[in-house]
């Protein structure tokens, strides 16, 4: 268990509001990822980070931004939430060269 | 453009029998393949992996087979147990980075 904490675990927000999800890890893994899970799509990569202040876009990055100012924290921001961003969001961490990535327990976000 | 595909959304097997979960990929640059298992309200957990230099990897009841020419991999669970009931995700990566996942297959093992 890589000690990954996602907060909040559940959130309901209104369309048009900004939302920030937090991922905190205690294992000092260099790589961090944000995925969203939707029925029929599995897990899709939103953004990833290979180190502090080193982030890049994934498959479904539109409407999302990220920041990584410390190794242990990776923030995902929905700049103006839309109903299509209702989903379950997972954070993952990984050490370079390791095959296994570790996932947090997820954040269920509902945009109404 | 889904680079990793799991075409069976669900699979039901009897306890003690074999479960075979399939996965296809399109990107020939993928060189590492993984299976994750997910229970409701939990994050995915790593199950087993295989690199492109192998065609089989075994870990207890779980075996992953890779057919590079067909761009196909499969996960075999023998014997299947009720506790194996979960959603299984296939994932692929290039140089161990940036995993791409399939849509998942929900396995139900009936007692």
CSV table of N, CA and C in Angstrom, one decimal, chain A residues 9 31 33 35 37-38 40-45 48 50 57-59 90 92 94-106, chain B residues 1-4 32-34 36 38-39 41-47 49 87 89 93-104:
chain,number,residue,atom,x,y,z
A,9,UNK,N,-13.5,12.6,-0.7
A,9,UNK,CA,-13.9,11.3,-1.2
A,9,UNK,C,-15.2,11.4,-2.0
A,31,UNK,N,6.5,9.6,-10.0
A,31,UNK,CA,5.4,9.8,-11.0
A,31,UNK,C,4.0,9.8,-10.3
A,33,UNK,N,-0.4,10.4,-11.3
A,33,UNK,CA,-1.3,10.4,-12.4
A,33,UNK,C,-2.7,10.7,-11.9
A,35,UNK,N,-6.6,9.8,-13.2
A,35,UNK,CA,-7.5,9.1,-14.2
A,35,UNK,C,-8.9,9.4,-13.8
A,37,UNK,N,-12.8,7.4,-14.3
A,37,UNK,CA,-13.4,6.1,-14.6
A,37,UNK,C,-14.8,6.4,-14.9
A,38,UNK,N,-15.2,6.0,-16.1
A,38,UNK,CA,-16.6,6.1,-16.6
A,38,UNK,C,-17.0,4.8,-17.2
A,40,UNK,N,-18.0,2.0,-19.6
A,40,UNK,CA,-17.8,1.8,-21.0
A,40,UNK,C,-16.4,2.3,-21.5
A,41,UNK,N,-15.8,3.1,-20.6
A,41,UNK,CA,-14.5,3.7,-21.0
A,41,UNK,C,-13.3,3.2,-20.1
A,42,UNK,N,-13.6,2.6,-19.0
A,42,UNK,CA,-12.5,2.2,-18.1
A,42,UNK,C,-11.9,3.4,-17.5
A,43,UNK,N,-10.6,3.3,-17.4
A,43,UNK,CA,-9.8,4.4,-16.8
A,43,UNK,C,-9.1,5.2,-17.9
A,44,UNK,N,-9.4,6.5,-17.9
A,44,UNK,CA,-8.7,7.4,-18.9
A,44,UNK,C,-7.8,8.4,-18.2
A,45,UNK,N,-6.7,8.6,-18.8
A,45,UNK,CA,-5.6,9.4,-18.2
A,45,UNK,C,-6.0,10.9,-18.5
A,48,UNK,N,-0.6,13.8,-16.1
A,48,UNK,CA,0.3,13.1,-15.3
A,48,UNK,C,1.5,14.0,-15.0
A,50,UNK,N,5.8,13.8,-13.9
A,50,UNK,CA,7.0,13.0,-13.8
A,50,UNK,C,7.9,13.6,-12.7
A,57,UNK,N,-0.2,16.6,-20.4
A,57,UNK,CA,-1.6,16.2,-20.7
A,57,UNK,C,-1.7,14.7,-21.0
A,58,UNK,N,-2.8,14.2,-20.6
A,58,UNK,CA,-3.2,12.8,-21.0
A,58,UNK,C,-4.2,12.8,-22.1
A,59,UNK,N,-5.0,11.7,-22.2
A,59,UNK,CA,-6.0,11.5,-23.2
A,59,UNK,C,-7.1,12.5,-23.2
A,90,UNK,N,-9.5,8.9,-10.0
A,90,UNK,CA,-8.5,8.1,-9.3
A,90,UNK,C,-7.1,8.8,-9.5
A,92,UNK,N,-3.0,8.0,-9.0
A,92,UNK,CA,-2.1,6.9,-8.9
A,92,UNK,C,-0.6,7.4,-8.8
A,94,UNK,N,3.7,6.1,-9.0
A,94,UNK,CA,4.6,5.0,-9.5
A,94,UNK,C,6.0,5.5,-9.4
A,95,UNK,N,6.9,4.5,-9.1
A,95,UNK,CA,8.3,4.9,-9.2
A,95,UNK,C,8.8,4.6,-10.6
A,96,UNK,N,9.7,5.4,-11.2
A,96,UNK,CA,10.2,5.1,-12.5
A,96,UNK,C,10.8,3.7,-12.6
A,97,UNK,N,10.5,3.0,-13.7
A,97,UNK,CA,11.1,1.7,-13.8
A,97,UNK,C,10.3,0.6,-13.2
A,98,UNK,N,9.4,0.9,-12.2
A,98,UNK,CA,8.5,-0.1,-11.6
A,98,UNK,C,7.3,-0.4,-12.5
A,99,UNK,N,6.9,-1.6,-12.6
A,99,UNK,CA,5.8,-2.0,-13.4
A,99,UNK,C,4.5,-1.5,-12.7
A,100,UNK,N,4.4,-1.6,-11.4
A,100,UNK,CA,3.2,-1.4,-10.7
A,100,UNK,C,2.9,0.0,-10.3
A,101,UNK,N,1.7,0.5,-10.6
A,101,UNK,CA,1.3,1.8,-10.1
A,101,UNK,C,0.3,1.5,-9.0
A,102,UNK,N,0.3,2.4,-8.0
A,102,UNK,CA,-0.6,2.3,-6.9
A,102,UNK,C,-1.7,3.3,-7.0
A,103,UNK,N,-2.9,2.9,-6.7
A,103,UNK,CA,-4.1,3.8,-6.8
A,103,UNK,C,-4.6,4.2,-5.5
A,104,UNK,N,-5.2,5.4,-5.4
A,104,UNK,CA,-6.0,5.9,-4.3
A,104,UNK,C,-7.4,5.3,-4.4
A,105,UNK,N,-8.2,5.6,-3.4
A,105,UNK,CA,-9.5,5.0,-3.3
A,105,UNK,C,-10.5,5.7,-4.1
A,106,UNK,N,-10.2,6.8,-4.7
A,106,UNK,CA,-11.1,7.5,-5.6
A,106,UNK,C,-11.9,8.6,-5.0
B,1,UNK,N,-9.9,7.4,-29.4
B,1,UNK,CA,-9.1,6.4,-30.0
B,1,UNK,C,-8.6,5.5,-28.8
B,2,UNK,N,-9.3,4.3,-28.6
B,2,UNK,CA,-9.0,3.5,-27.5
B,2,UNK,C,-7.9,2.5,-28.0
B,3,UNK,N,-6.8,2.6,-27.4
B,3,UNK,CA,-5.6,1.8,-27.8
B,3,UNK,C,-5.7,0.4,-27.1
B,4,UNK,N,-6.4,0.3,-26.0
B,4,UNK,CA,-6.5,-1.0,-25.3
B,4,UNK,C,-8.0,-1.3,-25.2
B,32,UNK,N,4.8,-3.2,-22.2
B,32,UNK,CA,4.5,-3.7,-20.8
B,32,UNK,C,3.1,-3.7,-20.7
B,33,UNK,N,2.6,-4.9,-20.1
B,33,UNK,CA,1.1,-5.1,-20.0
B,33,UNK,C,0.8,-5.5,-18.6
B,34,UNK,N,-0.3,-5.0,-18.1
B,34,UNK,CA,-0.6,-5.3,-16.7
B,34,UNK,C,-2.1,-5.6,-16.6
B,36,UNK,N,-5.2,-5.2,-13.6
B,36,UNK,CA,-5.6,-4.7,-12.3
B,36,UNK,C,-6.9,-5.2,-12.0
B,38,UNK,N,-10.4,-4.6,-9.5
B,38,UNK,CA,-11.0,-3.5,-8.8
B,38,UNK,C,-12.3,-4.0,-8.2
B,39,UNK,N,-12.4,-3.8,-6.8
B,39,UNK,CA,-13.6,-4.0,-6.1
B,39,UNK,C,-14.4,-2.7,-6.0
B,41,UNK,N,-16.1,0.6,-4.8
B,41,UNK,CA,-15.7,1.7,-3.9
B,41,UNK,C,-14.2,1.6,-3.4
B,42,UNK,N,-13.4,0.9,-4.2
B,42,UNK,CA,-12.0,0.8,-3.9
B,42,UNK,C,-11.2,1.2,-5.2
B,43,UNK,N,-9.9,1.6,-5.0
B,43,UNK,CA,-9.1,1.8,-6.2
B,43,UNK,C,-8.6,0.5,-6.8
B,44,UNK,N,-8.2,0.5,-8.1
B,44,UNK,CA,-7.7,-0.7,-8.7
B,44,UNK,C,-6.4,-1.1,-8.0
B,45,UNK,N,-6.2,-2.4,-7.9
B,45,UNK,CA,-5.0,-3.0,-7.3
B,45,UNK,C,-4.3,-3.9,-8.4
B,46,UNK,N,-3.0,-3.8,-8.4
B,46,UNK,CA,-2.2,-4.5,-9.3
B,46,UNK,C,-2.3,-6.0,-9.1
B,47,UNK,N,-2.4,-6.8,-10.2
B,47,UNK,CA,-2.6,-8.2,-10.1
B,47,UNK,C,-1.4,-9.0,-10.7
B,49,UNK,N,1.7,-8.8,-14.3
B,49,UNK,CA,2.1,-8.1,-15.4
B,49,UNK,C,3.0,-9.0,-16.3
B,87,UNK,N,-14.1,-6.3,-11.1
B,87,UNK,CA,-13.8,-5.7,-12.4
B,87,UNK,C,-12.3,-5.8,-12.7
B,89,UNK,N,-9.2,-4.8,-15.2
B,89,UNK,CA,-8.8,-3.9,-16.2
B,89,UNK,C,-7.4,-4.4,-16.8
B,93,UNK,N,1.6,-0.1,-21.4
B,93,UNK,CA,2.4,1.1,-21.4
B,93,UNK,C,3.6,0.9,-22.2
B,94,UNK,N,4.2,2.1,-22.5
B,94,UNK,CA,5.4,2.1,-23.3
B,94,UNK,C,6.5,2.5,-22.3
B,95,UNK,N,7.5,1.7,-22.2
B,95,UNK,CA,8.7,2.0,-21.3
B,95,UNK,C,8.2,2.2,-19.9
B,96,UNK,N,7.2,1.5,-19.4
B,96,UNK,CA,6.7,1.5,-18.0
B,96,UNK,C,6.1,2.9,-17.6
B,97,UNK,N,5.7,3.7,-18.5
B,97,UNK,CA,5.1,5.0,-18.2
B,97,UNK,C,3.7,5.1,-18.8
B,98,UNK,N,2.9,6.0,-18.3
B,98,UNK,CA,1.7,6.4,-18.9
B,98,UNK,C,0.8,5.3,-19.4
B,99,UNK,N,0.3,4.6,-18.4
B,99,UNK,CA,-0.6,3.4,-18.7
B,99,UNK,C,-1.8,3.8,-19.4
B,100,UNK,N,-2.2,3.0,-20.4
B,100,UNK,CA,-3.6,3.1,-21.0
B,100,UNK,C,-4.4,1.9,-20.6
B,101,UNK,N,-5.6,2.1,-20.3
B,101,UNK,CA,-6.5,1.1,-19.7
B,101,UNK,C,-7.6,0.7,-20.7
B,102,UNK,N,-8.0,-0.5,-20.6
B,102,UNK,CA,-9.2,-1.0,-21.3
B,102,UNK,C,-10.5,-0.6,-20.5
B,103,UNK,N,-11.6,-0.9,-21.0
B,103,UNK,CA,-12.9,-0.5,-20.4
B,103,UNK,C,-13.3,-1.4,-19.2
B,104,UNK,N,-12.6,-2.5,-19.1
B,104,UNK,CA,-12.8,-3.4,-17.9
B,104,UNK,C,-13.8,-4.6,-18.3
